[in-house]
Tab-separated table of C-alpha atoms in Angstrom:
chain	number	residue	atom	x	y	z
G	1	MET	CA	-25.159	-1.148	-20.776
G	2	PRO	CA	-24.010	-4.701	-19.645
G	3	VAL	CA	-22.310	-5.025	-16.375
G	4	GLY	CA	-18.599	-6.190	-17.088
G	5	ASP	CA	-18.757	-5.500	-20.921
G	6	PRO	CA	-14.979	-4.707	-21.395
G	7	GLY	CA	-14.827	-1.059	-22.303
G	8	ALA	CA	-17.901	-0.140	-20.874
G	9	GLU	CA	-17.190	3.246	-19.286
G	10	LYS	CA	-18.982	5.756	-17.109
G	11	GLU	CA	-17.701	9.313	-16.867
G	12	THR	CA	-18.785	11.426	-13.995
G	13	ASN	CA	-18.771	15.091	-13.360
G	14	MET	CA	-17.375	15.596	-16.886
G	15	SER	CA	-18.394	15.898	-20.279
G	16	LYS	CA	-18.491	12.543	-22.006
G	17	ASN	CA	-17.434	13.774	-25.314
G	18	GLU	CA	-14.672	16.320	-24.593
G	19	ARG	CA	-12.604	14.171	-22.203
G	20	THR	CA	-12.015	17.070	-19.996
G	21	PRO	CA	-8.437	16.904	-18.490
G	22	MET	CA	-8.737	15.468	-14.767
G	23	ALA	CA	-5.722	17.351	-13.485
G	24	GLU	CA	-6.004	19.396	-10.392
G	25	VAL	CA	-3.672	22.641	-10.597
G	26	LYS	CA	-2.110	24.257	-7.318
G	27	ILE	CA	-3.324	27.764	-6.725
G	28	SER	CA	-1.557	28.151	-3.416
G	29	GLY	CA	-0.111	26.147	-0.480
G	30	GLU	CA	1.569	26.140	2.744
G	31	GLU	CA	3.953	23.882	4.437
G	32	LEU	CA	2.512	23.164	7.775
G	33	PHE	CA	5.353	20.828	9.098
G	34	CYS	CA	8.753	19.855	8.102
G	35	GLY	CA	10.187	16.787	10.033
G	36	ARG	CA	12.862	14.161	10.026
G	37	VAL	CA	10.705	11.580	8.031
G	38	LEU	CA	7.769	13.699	6.230
G	39	SER	CA	6.547	16.971	5.720
G	40	LEU	CA	2.902	18.014	5.524
G	41	HIS	CA	1.248	20.732	3.045
G	42	LYS	CA	-2.046	22.106	2.813
G	43	ASP	CA	-2.793	23.197	-0.805
G	44	THR	CA	-5.657	24.915	-2.608
G	45	VAL	CA	-6.374	23.527	-6.006
G	46	SER	CA	-8.389	24.216	-9.037
G	47	LEU	CA	-10.398	21.467	-10.040
G	48	PRO	CA	-11.490	20.401	-13.731
G	49	ASP	CA	-14.840	22.275	-13.396
G	50	GLY	CA	-13.165	25.542	-12.241
G	51	HIS	CA	-14.028	25.179	-8.510
G	52	THR	CA	-11.525	25.018	-5.918
G	53	ALA	CA	-10.739	22.475	-3.286
G	54	GLU	CA	-8.150	21.950	-0.409
G	55	ARG	CA	-5.677	19.058	-0.281
G	56	GLU	CA	-3.949	17.840	2.770
G	57	VAL	CA	-0.805	16.227	1.481
G	58	ILE	CA	2.153	14.257	3.095
G	59	ARG	CA	5.455	14.459	1.393
G	60	HIS	CA	8.220	11.805	1.904
G	61	GLY	CA	11.519	11.277	0.354
G	62	GLY	CA	10.878	7.709	-1.232
G	63	ALA	CA	11.643	4.370	-0.086
G	64	VAL	CA	12.579	0.944	-1.254
G	65	CYS	CA	11.319	-2.640	-0.514
G	66	VAL	CA	12.909	-6.108	-1.426
G	67	ILE	CA	11.503	-9.472	-1.518
G	68	PRO	CA	14.477	-11.863	-1.037
G	69	TYR	CA	13.927	-15.303	-2.824
G	70	ASP	CA	16.331	-18.142	-2.283
G	71	GLY	CA	15.209	-19.938	-5.414
G	72	GLN	CA	14.134	-22.825	-3.404
G	73	GLY	CA	10.630	-21.847	-2.468
G	74	ASN	CA	11.635	-19.566	0.566
G	75	ILE	CA	11.439	-15.784	1.185
G	76	TRP	CA	13.048	-13.784	3.992
G	77	VAL	CA	10.715	-11.463	6.178
G	78	VAL	CA	11.216	-9.172	9.091
G	79	GLU	CA	9.040	-8.677	12.167
G	80	GLN	CA	9.018	-5.057	13.390
G	81	TYR	CA	6.961	-3.296	15.739
G	82	ARG	CA	5.329	-0.463	13.871
G	83	TYR	CA	4.606	2.471	16.297
G	84	ALA	CA	2.007	4.186	13.900
G	85	VAL	CA	-0.342	1.187	13.796
G	86	ALA	CA	0.610	-0.177	17.267
G	87	GLN	CA	1.545	-3.711	16.105
G	88	THR	CA	4.351	-5.965	15.347
G	89	MET	CA	4.205	-6.479	11.665
G	90	THR	CA	5.651	-9.066	9.323
G	91	GLU	CA	7.045	-7.289	6.245
G	92	ILE	CA	9.409	-7.683	3.501
G	93	PRO	CA	12.789	-5.636	4.260
G	94	ALA	CA	12.132	-1.975	3.377
G	95	GLY	CA	13.506	1.425	4.196
G	96	LYS	CA	13.714	4.979	3.161
G	97	LEU	CA	16.195	6.513	0.515
G	98	ASP	CA	19.213	8.191	2.324
G	99	SER	CA	18.395	11.143	-0.122
G	100	PRO	CA	16.221	11.697	-3.084
G	101	ASP	CA	19.077	11.156	-5.485
G	102	GLU	CA	20.111	7.854	-4.072
G	103	PRO	CA	19.738	5.121	-6.690
G	104	PRO	CA	16.937	2.767	-5.569
G	105	GLN	CA	18.939	-0.310	-6.250
G	106	GLU	CA	21.756	0.976	-3.944
G	107	ALA	CA	19.146	1.714	-1.209
G	108	ALA	CA	17.632	-1.809	-1.735
G	109	ARG	CA	20.875	-3.535	-1.284
G	110	ARG	CA	21.695	-1.663	1.876
G	111	GLU	CA	18.416	-2.242	3.461
G	112	LEU	CA	18.470	-5.929	2.646
G	113	GLN	CA	21.976	-6.236	4.288
G	114	GLU	CA	21.176	-4.105	7.230
G	115	GLU	CA	17.852	-5.835	8.102
G	116	THR	CA	18.637	-9.453	7.302
G	117	GLY	CA	22.358	-9.536	6.763
G	118	LEU	CA	21.745	-10.961	3.127
G	119	THR	CA	23.554	-9.872	0.053
G	120	CYS	CA	22.508	-10.868	-3.412
G	121	ASP	CA	23.777	-11.527	-6.916
G	122	LYS	CA	20.774	-9.667	-8.600
G	123	LEU	CA	17.808	-7.182	-7.784
G	124	ILE	CA	15.033	-7.483	-10.203
G	125	PRO	CA	12.764	-4.289	-10.468
G	126	LEU	CA	9.069	-4.923	-9.609
G	127	GLY	CA	8.000	-1.275	-10.343
G	128	LEU	CA	6.669	1.211	-7.980
G	129	TYR	CA	4.334	0.868	-5.065
G	130	LEU	CA	2.316	3.807	-3.935
G	131	GLY	CA	0.828	3.075	-0.561
G	132	SER	CA	-1.812	5.785	-0.299
G	133	PRO	CA	-1.797	7.937	-3.178
G	134	ALA	CA	-4.654	10.040	-2.212
G	135	ILE	CA	-2.730	11.763	0.764
G	136	LEU	CA	0.791	10.464	0.554
G	137	ASP	CA	3.488	11.016	-2.106
G	138	GLU	CA	5.657	8.385	-0.908
G	139	LYS	CA	6.950	6.130	-3.715
G	140	ILE	CA	8.406	2.802	-2.698
G	141	HIS	CA	10.554	1.151	-5.502
G	142	MET	CA	10.040	-2.665	-5.239
G	143	PHE	CA	12.668	-5.334	-6.211
G	144	ALA	CA	12.988	-9.026	-5.912
G	145	ALA	CA	16.449	-10.266	-4.629
G	146	VAL	CA	17.878	-13.494	-5.922
G	147	GLY	CA	21.142	-15.293	-5.465
G	148	LEU	CA	21.208	-14.713	-1.838
G	149	HIS	CA	24.373	-15.024	0.229
G	150	ALA	CA	24.072	-15.114	4.225
G	151	GLY	CA	25.832	-12.372	6.226
G	152	ARG	CA	25.561	-10.330	9.428
G	153	PRO	CA	22.665	-7.890	9.895
G	154	HIS	CA	23.444	-4.328	11.135
G	155	PRO	CA	20.203	-2.582	11.579
G	156	ASP	CA	19.949	1.343	12.579
G	157	ALA	CA	20.197	1.918	16.265
G	158	ASP	CA	16.445	2.503	16.789
G	159	GLU	CA	15.448	-0.592	14.682
G	160	PHE	CA	14.426	-3.592	16.409
G	161	LEU	CA	13.923	-6.349	14.036
G	162	ARG	CA	13.593	-10.264	13.730
G	163	ALA	CA	14.566	-11.546	10.283
G	164	ARG	CA	13.534	-15.029	9.398
G	165	SER	CA	13.115	-17.439	6.312
G	166	VAL	CA	9.642	-18.580	5.556
G	167	PRO	CA	8.210	-20.588	2.757
G	168	LEU	CA	6.750	-18.489	-0.081
G	169	GLU	CA	3.659	-20.783	-0.222
G	170	GLU	CA	2.926	-20.101	3.682
G	171	MET	CA	3.228	-16.226	3.068
G	172	VAL	CA	0.735	-16.653	0.007
G	173	GLN	CA	-1.682	-18.557	1.955
G	174	ALA	CA	-1.438	-16.066	5.028
G	175	THR	CA	-1.951	-13.243	2.603
G	176	LEU	CA	-5.005	-14.931	0.946
G	177	ARG	CA	-6.510	-15.317	4.371
G	178	GLY	CA	-6.094	-11.698	5.105
G	179	GLN	CA	-3.440	-12.288	7.752
G	180	ILE	CA	-0.627	-9.984	6.220
G	181	PRO	CA	-1.960	-6.439	6.540
G	182	ASP	CA	1.120	-4.824	5.209
G	183	GLY	CA	0.174	-3.615	1.702
G	184	LYS	CA	3.791	-3.830	0.142
G	185	THR	CA	4.389	-7.322	1.571
G	186	GLN	CA	1.033	-8.579	0.186
G	187	CYS	CA	1.879	-7.232	-3.300
G	188	ALA	CA	5.443	-8.560	-3.311
G	189	VAL	CA	4.442	-12.027	-2.147
G	190	LEU	CA	1.584	-12.280	-4.809
G	191	ARG	CA	3.834	-10.751	-7.507
G	192	LEU	CA	6.516	-13.341	-6.703
G	193	ARG	CA	3.964	-16.107	-6.723
G	194	ALA	CA	2.468	-15.091	-10.039
G	195	MET	CA	5.935	-14.538	-11.643
G	196	LEU	CA	6.870	-18.043	-10.593
G	197	ASP	CA	3.799	-19.489	-11.899
G	198	ARG	CA	3.935	-17.639	-15.281
G	199	GLY	CA	7.689	-18.533	-15.703
G	200	LEU	CA	8.818	-14.907	-15.422
G	201	LEU	CA	11.270	-15.509	-12.865
A	1	MET	CA	23.392	-20.997	8.432
A	2	PRO	CA	22.037	-21.966	5.041
A	3	VAL	CA	20.469	-19.345	3.306
A	4	GLY	CA	16.651	-19.878	2.894
A	5	ASP	CA	16.706	-22.651	5.499
A	6	PRO	CA	12.910	-22.148	6.563
A	7	GLY	CA	12.993	-21.214	10.210
A	8	ALA	CA	16.428	-19.644	9.984
A	9	GLU	CA	16.217	-16.590	12.112
A	10	LYS	CA	18.310	-13.486	13.009
A	11	GLU	CA	17.741	-11.140	15.765
A	12	THR	CA	19.215	-7.859	15.951
A	13	ASN	CA	19.539	-5.238	18.609
A	14	MET	CA	18.083	-7.743	21.084
A	15	SER	CA	18.951	-10.753	23.164
A	16	LYS	CA	18.345	-13.888	21.239
A	17	ASN	CA	17.306	-15.800	24.259
A	18	GLU	CA	14.832	-13.591	26.024
A	19	ARG	CA	12.668	-12.519	22.954
A	20	THR	CA	12.550	-8.909	24.306
A	21	PRO	CA	9.101	-7.352	23.553
A	22	MET	CA	9.607	-5.222	20.638
A	23	ALA	CA	6.719	-2.589	21.398
A	24	GLU	CA	7.445	0.965	21.521
A	25	VAL	CA	5.771	2.949	24.332
A	26	LYS	CA	4.477	6.525	24.197
A	27	ILE	CA	6.148	8.802	26.734
A	28	SER	CA	4.717	12.081	25.415
A	29	GLY	CA	3.324	13.472	22.187
A	30	GLU	CA	1.702	16.437	20.709
A	31	GLU	CA	-0.717	16.966	17.768
A	32	LEU	CA	0.834	19.332	15.269
A	33	PHE	CA	-2.219	19.643	12.942
A	34	CYS	CA	-5.693	18.272	12.742
A	35	GLY	CA	-7.259	18.819	9.268
A	36	ARG	CA	-10.280	17.415	7.361
A	37	VAL	CA	-8.709	14.129	6.152
A	38	LEU	CA	-5.846	13.485	8.347
A	39	SER	CA	-3.972	14.634	11.604
A	40	LEU	CA	-0.254	14.811	12.406
A	41	HIS	CA	1.358	13.806	15.583
A	42	LYS	CA	5.087	13.791	16.981
A	43	ASP	CA	5.566	11.348	19.836
A	44	THR	CA	8.403	10.665	21.761
A	45	VAL	CA	8.404	6.742	22.478
A	46	SER	CA	10.657	4.420	24.781
A	47	LEU	CA	12.526	1.682	22.629
A	48	PRO	CA	12.933	-1.922	23.798
A	49	ASP	CA	16.507	-1.165	24.837
A	50	GLY	CA	15.299	1.855	26.992
A	51	HIS	CA	16.409	4.429	24.783
A	52	THR	CA	13.998	6.959	23.196
A	53	ALA	CA	13.171	8.109	19.754
A	54	GLU	CA	10.843	10.300	18.051
A	55	ARG	CA	8.039	9.105	15.772
A	56	GLU	CA	6.120	11.340	13.253
A	57	VAL	CA	2.787	9.568	12.731
A	58	ILE	CA	-0.142	10.615	10.359
A	59	ARG	CA	-3.429	9.422	11.838
A	60	HIS	CA	-6.489	8.930	9.280
A	61	GLY	CA	-10.046	7.672	10.050
A	62	GLY	CA	-9.776	4.428	7.784
A	63	ALA	CA	-11.024	3.645	4.593
A	64	VAL	CA	-12.420	0.897	2.309
A	65	CYS	CA	-11.671	-0.440	-1.353
A	66	VAL	CA	-13.561	-2.796	-3.452
A	67	ILE	CA	-12.643	-4.785	-6.363
A	68	PRO	CA	-15.877	-5.241	-8.364
A	69	TYR	CA	-15.822	-8.720	-10.393
A	70	ASP	CA	-18.488	-9.609	-12.802
A	71	GLY	CA	-17.870	-13.331	-12.760
A	72	GLN	CA	-16.995	-13.493	-16.326
A	73	GLY	CA	-13.384	-12.377	-16.320
A	74	ASN	CA	-13.758	-8.587	-15.906
A	75	ILE	CA	-13.414	-6.286	-13.200
A	76	TRP	CA	-14.102	-2.373	-12.721
A	77	VAL	CA	-11.603	0.072	-12.161
A	78	VAL	CA	-11.668	4.207	-11.932
A	79	GLU	CA	-9.301	6.604	-13.250
A	80	GLN	CA	-8.675	9.546	-10.989
A	81	TYR	CA	-6.321	12.337	-10.685
A	82	ARG	CA	-4.327	12.226	-7.325
A	83	TYR	CA	-2.803	15.653	-6.567
A	84	ALA	CA	-0.532	14.006	-3.936
A	85	VAL	CA	1.454	12.228	-6.528
A	86	ALA	CA	0.561	14.520	-9.590
A	87	GLN	CA	-0.703	11.665	-11.844
A	88	THR	CA	-3.877	9.997	-12.995
A	89	MET	CA	-4.111	6.639	-11.445
A	90	THR	CA	-5.973	3.628	-12.318
A	91	GLU	CA	-7.433	2.208	-8.942
A	92	ILE	CA	-10.230	-0.017	-7.830
A	93	PRO	CA	-13.113	2.022	-6.288
A	94	ALA	CA	-12.294	3.259	-2.823
A	95	GLY	CA	-13.010	5.921	-0.128
A	96	LYS	CA	-12.897	7.026	3.456
A	97	LEU	CA	-15.152	5.803	6.228
A	98	ASP	CA	-17.825	8.385	6.931
A	99	SER	CA	-16.864	8.158	10.565
A	100	PRO	CA	-14.798	5.785	12.589
A	101	ASP	CA	-17.892	3.855	13.595
A	102	GLU	CA	-19.387	3.130	9.992
A	103	PRO	CA	-19.417	-0.363	9.300
A	104	PRO	CA	-16.737	-0.995	6.460
A	105	GLN	CA	-19.323	-3.054	4.439
A	106	GLU	CA	-21.824	-0.029	4.288
A	107	ALA	CA	-18.916	2.193	3.121
A	108	ALA	CA	-17.754	-0.263	0.652
A	109	ARG	CA	-21.313	-0.332	-1.003
A	110	ARG	CA	-21.569	3.506	-0.823
A	111	GLU	CA	-18.258	4.171	-2.529
A	112	LEU	CA	-18.764	1.290	-5.166
A	113	GLN	CA	-22.104	2.777	-6.133
A	114	GLU	CA	-20.991	6.526	-5.999
A	115	GLU	CA	-17.877	5.824	-8.208
A	116	THR	CA	-19.055	3.151	-10.656
A	117	GLY	CA	-22.916	3.212	-10.126
A	118	LEU	CA	-22.779	-0.636	-9.288
A	119	THR	CA	-24.611	-2.280	-6.554
A	120	CYS	CA	-23.774	-5.895	-5.664
A	121	ASP	CA	-25.276	-9.004	-4.369
A	122	LYS	CA	-22.352	-9.845	-2.077
A	123	LEU	CA	-19.198	-8.401	-0.463
A	124	ILE	CA	-16.308	-10.761	0.307
A	125	PRO	CA	-14.097	-9.416	2.930
A	126	LEU	CA	-10.424	-9.652	1.752
A	127	GLY	CA	-8.753	-8.410	5.096
A	128	LEU	CA	-6.975	-5.172	5.850
A	129	TYR	CA	-4.543	-3.317	3.656
A	130	LEU	CA	-2.151	-1.011	5.562
A	131	GLY	CA	-0.521	1.223	2.852
A	132	SER	CA	2.559	2.649	4.812
A	133	PRO	CA	2.478	1.320	8.479
A	134	ALA	CA	5.891	3.092	9.366
A	135	ILE	CA	4.347	6.465	9.334
A	136	LEU	CA	0.456	6.249	8.464
A	137	ASP	CA	-2.144	4.580	10.630
A	138	GLU	CA	-4.708	4.340	7.871
A	139	LYS	CA	-6.472	1.006	7.733
A	140	ILE	CA	-8.117	0.108	4.252
A	141	HIS	CA	-10.653	-2.653	4.617
A	142	MET	CA	-10.527	-4.618	1.185
A	143	PHE	CA	-13.614	-6.340	-0.334
A	144	ALA	CA	-14.420	-8.133	-3.547
A	145	ALA	CA	-17.772	-7.272	-4.941
A	146	VAL	CA	-19.720	-10.082	-6.881
A	147	GLY	CA	-23.114	-10.065	-8.393
A	148	LEU	CA	-22.905	-6.804	-9.924
A	149	HIS	CA	-25.901	-4.661	-11.184
A	150	ALA	CA	-25.531	-1.713	-13.224
A	151	GLY	CA	-26.577	1.903	-11.943
A	152	ARG	CA	-25.999	5.472	-11.989
A	153	PRO	CA	-22.822	6.915	-10.460
A	154	HIS	CA	-23.089	9.990	-8.144
A	155	PRO	CA	-19.621	11.030	-6.979
A	156	ASP	CA	-18.726	13.597	-4.461
A	157	ALA	CA	-18.662	17.171	-5.737
A	158	ASP	CA	-14.839	17.380	-5.941
A	159	GLU	CA	-14.288	13.825	-7.396
A	160	PHE	CA	-13.819	13.509	-11.112
A	161	LEU	CA	-13.688	10.048	-12.199
A	162	ARG	CA	-13.731	7.667	-15.208
A	163	ALA	CA	-15.149	4.188	-14.288
A	164	ARG	CA	-14.646	1.319	-16.769
A	165	SER	CA	-14.740	-2.423	-16.969
A	166	VAL	CA	-11.428	-4.054	-17.812
A	167	PRO	CA	-10.553	-7.759	-18.239
A	168	LEU	CA	-8.917	-8.942	-14.957
A	169	GLU	CA	-5.919	-10.691	-16.937
A	170	GLU	CA	-5.196	-7.529	-18.508
A	171	MET	CA	-4.926	-5.938	-15.160
A	172	VAL	CA	-2.983	-8.757	-13.887
A	173	GLN	CA	-0.393	-8.421	-16.779
A	174	ALA	CA	-0.280	-4.743	-16.269
A	175	THR	CA	0.382	-5.228	-12.414
A	176	LEU	CA	3.265	-7.872	-13.262
A	177	ARG	CA	4.843	-5.399	-15.851
A	178	GLY	CA	4.764	-2.639	-13.018
A	179	GLN	CA	2.479	-0.318	-14.595
A	180	ILE	CA	-0.110	-0.069	-11.756
A	181	PRO	CA	1.610	1.849	-9.071
A	182	ASP	CA	-1.432	2.043	-6.676
A	183	GLY	CA	-0.687	-0.425	-3.859
A	184	LYS	CA	-4.242	-1.540	-2.935
A	185	THR	CA	-5.175	-2.059	-6.750
A	186	GLN	CA	-2.038	-4.406	-7.117
A	187	CYS	CA	-2.880	-6.235	-4.091
A	188	ALA	CA	-6.623	-6.764	-5.109
A	189	VAL	CA	-6.006	-7.697	-8.545
A	190	LEU	CA	-3.346	-10.296	-7.584
A	191	ARG	CA	-5.661	-11.540	-4.678
A	192	LEU	CA	-8.656	-11.900	-7.079
A	193	ARG	CA	-6.356	-13.748	-9.584
A	194	ALA	CA	-4.958	-16.065	-6.896
A	195	MET	CA	-8.343	-16.782	-5.520
A	196	LEU	CA	-9.842	-17.602	-8.638
A	197	ASP	CA	-6.785	-19.865	-9.659
A	198	ARG	CA	-7.250	-21.715	-6.422
A	199	GLY	CA	-10.873	-22.215	-6.429
A	200	LEU	CA	-11.535	-19.762	-3.309
A	201	LEU	CA	-14.016	-17.591	-5.295
């Protein structure tokens, strides 16, 4: 089989002909922790071949992120210390849904304003971002915000942020050099660049 | 202040002049769970303003991901059911480090071969990807693999995968349409496209 022949395919641990369903089915499970931000579950699942396996799963209420674009080549980012990774990160504005039922667009407008003070005329949905789907069910709804208007930030009491405007191209180059570790920010910056290059925005 | 003026900056919850350090300092903590893949910690931290807050943190041993590029416009992806998000995902090959000390390049070659059968002449480091740094410390080392050679996959016993070659441009367009929810795959596909467009690969 030629390497890279489009359509070339290899199936492993399954019959090539019958296209065994890949789903894992929950047999039993327990909630080990339920906290303010996340809950932890340990489930036993049945595998496609009938064997069983254990899955450690973190459940999260969902979140949004927004790349604010000013239409003149600049975006807004925030610098924020992330305790989990013990570093100050450069990220696009983001935050949790207030409840699982909150419309993502509403959450996106709220987080944008809280963290940067900005309001926007339009939110463009960019689809979902799943940061670590092997262990974490967190779904982040990604948006681009355009038609920006300045305002006054009002972050949560335990949030310490610096918001700033930065040329998109500077962020693209930093991303390509591997200097932007935050995954959703890498995605959003490259998405915006590709959309602009292709006349999709 | 003009919206989007590069260098425009807003600081919130901190003095504008003194540039308060943003770090949160651990006061106390407990390990709530230590499993096969991850551990869960609840820490009390001191904030820059002297108040305290609680942080729920998932710790993970680290991982790698690899985008295999055949030099002729095609990459390799795997389809894999992800129990945490209850769906079959299209992802680039990826996997955990065997130990925190394992050199990421070694892990990348192993996971590439296990999941696709491919070996490669060269791995190009693309930097780190942090999927959800607000709650998860998992660091994924990202690589592009070039100079591909076909071989026989040999996945872990509880891994059920379909590996296939697909035109890079098809994956770029799917990503731009929001049809590739996996964050590391979005990043890697757009990184590779941008690097090729800019003559960096």
